[in-house]
PDB file of C-alpha atoms in Angstrom:
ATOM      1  CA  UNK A   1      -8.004 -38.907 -25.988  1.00 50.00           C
ATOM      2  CA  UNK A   2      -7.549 -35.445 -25.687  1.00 55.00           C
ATOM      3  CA  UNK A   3      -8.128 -33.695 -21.881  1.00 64.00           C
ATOM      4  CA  UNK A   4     -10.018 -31.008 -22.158  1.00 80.00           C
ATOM      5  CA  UNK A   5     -13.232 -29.775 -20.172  1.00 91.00           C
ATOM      6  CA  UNK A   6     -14.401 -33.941 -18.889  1.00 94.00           C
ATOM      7  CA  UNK A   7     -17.226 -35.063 -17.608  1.00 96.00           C
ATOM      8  CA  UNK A   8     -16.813 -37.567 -14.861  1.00 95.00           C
ATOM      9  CA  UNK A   9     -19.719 -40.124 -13.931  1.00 96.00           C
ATOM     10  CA  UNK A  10     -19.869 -41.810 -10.407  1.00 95.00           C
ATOM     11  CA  UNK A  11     -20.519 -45.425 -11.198  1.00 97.00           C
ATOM     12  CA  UNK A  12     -22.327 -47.795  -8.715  1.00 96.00           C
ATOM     13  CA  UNK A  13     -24.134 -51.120  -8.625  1.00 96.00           C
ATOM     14  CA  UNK A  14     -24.288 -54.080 -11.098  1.00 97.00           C
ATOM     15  CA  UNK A  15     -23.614 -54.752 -14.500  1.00 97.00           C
ATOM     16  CA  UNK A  16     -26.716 -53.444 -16.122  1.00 97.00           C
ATOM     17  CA  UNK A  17     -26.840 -50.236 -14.097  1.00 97.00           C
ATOM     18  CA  UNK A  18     -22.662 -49.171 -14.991  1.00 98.00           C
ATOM     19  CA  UNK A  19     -23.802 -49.586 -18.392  1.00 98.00           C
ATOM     20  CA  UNK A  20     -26.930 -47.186 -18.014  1.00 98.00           C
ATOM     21  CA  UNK A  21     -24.445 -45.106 -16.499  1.00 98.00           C
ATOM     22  CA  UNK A  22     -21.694 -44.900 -19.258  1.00 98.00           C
ATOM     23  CA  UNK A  23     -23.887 -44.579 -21.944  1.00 98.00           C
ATOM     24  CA  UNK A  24     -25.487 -41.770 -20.742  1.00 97.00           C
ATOM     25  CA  UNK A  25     -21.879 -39.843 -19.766  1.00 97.00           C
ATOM     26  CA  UNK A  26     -20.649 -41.049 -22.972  1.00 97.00           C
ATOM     27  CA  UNK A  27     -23.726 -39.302 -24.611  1.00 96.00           C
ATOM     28  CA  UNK A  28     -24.006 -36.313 -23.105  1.00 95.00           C
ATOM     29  CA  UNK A  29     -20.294 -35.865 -22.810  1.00 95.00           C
ATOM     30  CA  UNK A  30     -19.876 -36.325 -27.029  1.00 94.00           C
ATOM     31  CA  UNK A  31     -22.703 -33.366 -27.395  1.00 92.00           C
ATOM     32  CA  UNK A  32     -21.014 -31.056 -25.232  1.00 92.00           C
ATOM     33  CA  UNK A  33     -17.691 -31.834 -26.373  1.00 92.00           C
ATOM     34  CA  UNK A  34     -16.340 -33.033 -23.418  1.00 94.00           C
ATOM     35  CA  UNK A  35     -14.384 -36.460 -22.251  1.00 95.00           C
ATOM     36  CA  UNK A  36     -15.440 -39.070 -20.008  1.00 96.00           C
ATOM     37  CA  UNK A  37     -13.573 -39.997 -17.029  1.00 96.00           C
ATOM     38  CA  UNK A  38     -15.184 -43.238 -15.188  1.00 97.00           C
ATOM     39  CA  UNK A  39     -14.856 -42.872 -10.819  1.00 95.00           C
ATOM     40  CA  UNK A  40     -14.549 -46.337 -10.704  1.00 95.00           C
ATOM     41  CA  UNK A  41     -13.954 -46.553  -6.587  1.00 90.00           C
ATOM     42  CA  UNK A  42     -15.991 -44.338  -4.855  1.00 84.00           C
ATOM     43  CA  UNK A  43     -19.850 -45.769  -5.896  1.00 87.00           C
ATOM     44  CA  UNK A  44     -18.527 -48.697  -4.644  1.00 93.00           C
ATOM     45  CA  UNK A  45     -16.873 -48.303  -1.258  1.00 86.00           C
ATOM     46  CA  UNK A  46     -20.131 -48.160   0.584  1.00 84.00           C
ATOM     47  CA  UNK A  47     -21.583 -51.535  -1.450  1.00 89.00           C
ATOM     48  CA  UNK A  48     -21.065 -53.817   1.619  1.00 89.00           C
ATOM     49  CA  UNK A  49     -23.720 -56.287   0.852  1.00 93.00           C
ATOM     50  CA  UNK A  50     -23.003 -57.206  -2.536  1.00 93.00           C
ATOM     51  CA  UNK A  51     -19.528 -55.914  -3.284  1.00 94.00           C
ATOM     52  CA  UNK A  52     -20.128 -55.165  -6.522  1.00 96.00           C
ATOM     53  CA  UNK A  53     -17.210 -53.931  -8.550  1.00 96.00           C
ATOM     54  CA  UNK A  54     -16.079 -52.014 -11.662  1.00 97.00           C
ATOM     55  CA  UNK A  55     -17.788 -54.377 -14.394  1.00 97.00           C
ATOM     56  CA  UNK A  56     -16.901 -52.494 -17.762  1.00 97.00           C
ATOM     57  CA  UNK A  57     -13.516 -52.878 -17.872  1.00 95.00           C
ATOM     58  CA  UNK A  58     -14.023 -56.493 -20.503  1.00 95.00           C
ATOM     59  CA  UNK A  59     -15.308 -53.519 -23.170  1.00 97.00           C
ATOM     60  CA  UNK A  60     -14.035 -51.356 -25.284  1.00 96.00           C
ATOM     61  CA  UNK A  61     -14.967 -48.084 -23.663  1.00 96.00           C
ATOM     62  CA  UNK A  62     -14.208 -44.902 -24.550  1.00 93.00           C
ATOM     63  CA  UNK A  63     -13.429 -43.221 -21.218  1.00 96.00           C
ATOM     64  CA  UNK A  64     -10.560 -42.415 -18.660  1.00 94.00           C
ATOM     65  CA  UNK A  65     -10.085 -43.472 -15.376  1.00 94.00           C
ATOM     66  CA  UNK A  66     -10.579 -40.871 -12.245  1.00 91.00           C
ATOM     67  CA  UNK A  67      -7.755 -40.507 -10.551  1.00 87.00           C
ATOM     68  CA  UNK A  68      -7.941 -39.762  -6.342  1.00 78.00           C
ATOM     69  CA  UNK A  69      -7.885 -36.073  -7.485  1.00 73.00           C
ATOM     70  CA  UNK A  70     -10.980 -35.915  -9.876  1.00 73.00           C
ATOM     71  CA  UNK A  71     -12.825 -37.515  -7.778  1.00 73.00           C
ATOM     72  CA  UNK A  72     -12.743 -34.826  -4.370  1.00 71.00           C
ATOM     73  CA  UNK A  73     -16.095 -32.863  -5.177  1.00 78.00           C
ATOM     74  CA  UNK A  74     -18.056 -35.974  -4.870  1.00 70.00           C
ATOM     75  CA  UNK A  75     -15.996 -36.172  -1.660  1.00 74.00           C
ATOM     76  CA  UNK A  76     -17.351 -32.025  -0.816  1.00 78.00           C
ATOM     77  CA  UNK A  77     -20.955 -33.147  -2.291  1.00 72.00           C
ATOM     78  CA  UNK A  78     -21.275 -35.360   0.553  1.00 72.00           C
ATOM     79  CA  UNK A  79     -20.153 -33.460   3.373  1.00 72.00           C
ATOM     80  CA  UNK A  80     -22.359 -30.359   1.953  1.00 76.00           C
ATOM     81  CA  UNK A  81     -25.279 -33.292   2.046  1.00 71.00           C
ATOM     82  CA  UNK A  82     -24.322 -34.297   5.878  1.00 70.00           C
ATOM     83  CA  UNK A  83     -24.565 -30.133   6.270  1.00 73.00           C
ATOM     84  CA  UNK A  84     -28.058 -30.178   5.063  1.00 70.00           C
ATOM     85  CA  UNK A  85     -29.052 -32.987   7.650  1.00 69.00           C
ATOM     86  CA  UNK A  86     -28.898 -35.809   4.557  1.00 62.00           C
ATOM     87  CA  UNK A  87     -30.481 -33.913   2.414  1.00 64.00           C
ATOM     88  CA  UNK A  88     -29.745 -33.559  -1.519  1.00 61.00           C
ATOM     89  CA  UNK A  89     -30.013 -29.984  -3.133  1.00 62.00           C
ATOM     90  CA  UNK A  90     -33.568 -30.330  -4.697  1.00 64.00           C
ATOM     91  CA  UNK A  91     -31.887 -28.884  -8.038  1.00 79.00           C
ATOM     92  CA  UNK A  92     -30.355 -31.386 -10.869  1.00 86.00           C
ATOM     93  CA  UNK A  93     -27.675 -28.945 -12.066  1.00 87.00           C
ATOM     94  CA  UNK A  94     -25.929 -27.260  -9.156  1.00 86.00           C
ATOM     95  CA  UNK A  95     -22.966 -24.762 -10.078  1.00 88.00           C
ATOM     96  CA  UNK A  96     -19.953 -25.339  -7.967  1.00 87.00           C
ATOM     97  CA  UNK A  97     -16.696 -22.870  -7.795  1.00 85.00           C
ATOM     98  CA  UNK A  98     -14.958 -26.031  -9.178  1.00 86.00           C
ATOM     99  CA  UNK A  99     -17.676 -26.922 -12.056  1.00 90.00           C
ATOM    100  CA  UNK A 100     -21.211 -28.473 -12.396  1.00 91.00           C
ATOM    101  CA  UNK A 101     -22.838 -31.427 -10.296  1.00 90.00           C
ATOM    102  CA  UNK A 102     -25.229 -33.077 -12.271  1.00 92.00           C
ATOM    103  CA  UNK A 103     -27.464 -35.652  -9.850  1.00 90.00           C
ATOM    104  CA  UNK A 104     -29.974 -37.571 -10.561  1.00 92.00           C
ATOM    105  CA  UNK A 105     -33.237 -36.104  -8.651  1.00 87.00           C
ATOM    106  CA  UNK A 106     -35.655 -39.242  -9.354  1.00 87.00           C
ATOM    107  CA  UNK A 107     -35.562 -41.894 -11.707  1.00 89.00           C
ATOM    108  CA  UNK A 108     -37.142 -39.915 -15.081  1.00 91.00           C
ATOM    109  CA  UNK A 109     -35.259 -38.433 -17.994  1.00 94.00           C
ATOM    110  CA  UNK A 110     -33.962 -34.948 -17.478  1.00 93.00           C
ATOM    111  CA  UNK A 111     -33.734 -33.329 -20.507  1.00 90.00           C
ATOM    112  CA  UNK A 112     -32.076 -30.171 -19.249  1.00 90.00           C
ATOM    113  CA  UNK A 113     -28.811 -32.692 -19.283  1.00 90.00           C
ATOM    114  CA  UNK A 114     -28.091 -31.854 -22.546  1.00 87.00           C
ATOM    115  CA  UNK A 115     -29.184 -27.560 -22.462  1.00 88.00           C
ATOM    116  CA  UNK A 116     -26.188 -27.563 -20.432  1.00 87.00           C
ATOM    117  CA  UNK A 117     -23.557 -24.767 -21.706  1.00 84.00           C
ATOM    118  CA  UNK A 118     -20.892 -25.806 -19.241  1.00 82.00           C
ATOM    119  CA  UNK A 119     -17.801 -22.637 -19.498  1.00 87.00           C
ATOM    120  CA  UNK A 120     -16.437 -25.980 -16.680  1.00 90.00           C
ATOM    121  CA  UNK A 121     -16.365 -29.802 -16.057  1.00 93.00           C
ATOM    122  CA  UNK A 122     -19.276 -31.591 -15.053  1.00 94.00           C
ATOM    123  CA  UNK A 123     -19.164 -34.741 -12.355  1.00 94.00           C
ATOM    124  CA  UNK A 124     -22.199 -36.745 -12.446  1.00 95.00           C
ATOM    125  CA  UNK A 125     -24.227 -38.626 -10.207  1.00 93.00           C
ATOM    126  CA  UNK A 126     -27.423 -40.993 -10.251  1.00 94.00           C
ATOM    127  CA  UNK A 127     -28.254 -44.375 -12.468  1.00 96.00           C
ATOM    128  CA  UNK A 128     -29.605 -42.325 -15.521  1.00 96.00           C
ATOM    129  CA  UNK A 129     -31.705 -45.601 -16.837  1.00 95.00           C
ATOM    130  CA  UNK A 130     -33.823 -43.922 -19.665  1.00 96.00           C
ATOM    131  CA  UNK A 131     -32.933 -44.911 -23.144  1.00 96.00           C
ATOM    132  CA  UNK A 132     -33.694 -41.592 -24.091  1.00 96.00           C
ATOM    133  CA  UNK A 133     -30.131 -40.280 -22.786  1.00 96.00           C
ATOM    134  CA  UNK A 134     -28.256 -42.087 -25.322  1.00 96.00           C
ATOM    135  CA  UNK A 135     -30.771 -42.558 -28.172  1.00 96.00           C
ATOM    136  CA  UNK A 136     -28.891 -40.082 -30.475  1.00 94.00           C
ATOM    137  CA  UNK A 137     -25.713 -42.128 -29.911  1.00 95.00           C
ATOM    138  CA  UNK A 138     -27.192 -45.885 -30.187  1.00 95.00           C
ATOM    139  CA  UNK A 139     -25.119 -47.195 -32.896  1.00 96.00           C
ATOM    140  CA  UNK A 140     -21.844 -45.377 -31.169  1.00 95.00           C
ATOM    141  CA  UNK A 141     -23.076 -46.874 -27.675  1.00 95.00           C
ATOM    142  CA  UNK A 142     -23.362 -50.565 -28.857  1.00 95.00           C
ATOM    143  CA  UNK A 143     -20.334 -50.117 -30.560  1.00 96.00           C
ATOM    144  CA  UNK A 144     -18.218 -49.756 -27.137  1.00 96.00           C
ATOM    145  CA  UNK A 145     -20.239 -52.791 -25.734  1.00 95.00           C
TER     146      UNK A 145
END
C-alpha cells in the first residue's frame, strides 16, 4: 500500500458496527483515491462497560494501522468539543489546518461524503450504518470479509 493523502476512520463498538465502519472508509477512501488507516485504540478507551476491542483484525482488510501520531486531531477534536461546552460543530465536513473531519451528525446517509475534493487527509468519525456508503463497492467489501 502506497501512503499517500489517507483517510483514517475512528472505530468503536462491536463487531457489526467496526464493519459498518470500514466499509464505509474503505469506500469512500477508494473514490477519492486515498488509503485507509484504521485508529484502532482511541474509540475504545472510553468503552468501560463492555470493553469491546478491535474485532477486524481475523479479515483480510485492506487498511493500515494509526499510529499514536495519526491519531492527535481526534485528540484536538475533543478538546475543541470540551471548548464548545460538549458540543459538536453542527457541520459534517469541518476543514482543519491539518485536513478534513468528517463526523457523523445523525444516523442518515450523507451523501456529501463522497463530493468531497480533499487537496488533504480526511479522519473520520461516527458509525456510518447505511448500506448506501459502500453499495458501489459491494463485491470489493465482501471480498475483505
Amino acid at each position: 500500500m502506497s501512503i499517500g493523502r489517507t483517510l483514517t476512520a475512528r472505530l468503536r463498538g462491536g463487531l457489526g458496527n467496526q464493519m459498518f465502519q470500514y466499509a464505509a472508509a474503505r469506500a469512500l477512501a477508494d473514490e477519492l483515491g486515498m488509503d485507509v488507516v484504521l485508529d484502532t485504540r482511541r474509540g475504545f478507551q472510553t468503552d468501560k462497560v463492555y470493553r469491546r476491542t478491535y474485532a477486524l483484525g481475523k479479515f483480510p482488510i485492506r487498511a493500515m494501522h494509526a499510529t499514536r501520531w495519526s491519531e492527535w486531531p481526534y485528540a484536538i477534536e475533543g478538546i475543541i468539543r470540551k471548548l464548545r461546552m460538549g458540543h459538536p460543530a453542527p457541520e459534517w465536513v469541518t476543514k482543519r489546518p491539518w485536513g478534513y473531519m468528517l463526523t457523523e451528525r445523525e444516523y442518515v446517509y450523507f451523501a456529501g461524503a463522497f463530493e468531497l475534493k480533499p487537496d488533504r487527509n480526511i479522519w473520520m468519525n461516527g458509525f456510518w450504518q447505511s448500506e448506501k456508503y459502500f453499495a458501489s463497492r459491494r463485491d470489493a467489501i465482501l471480498r475483505d470479509f
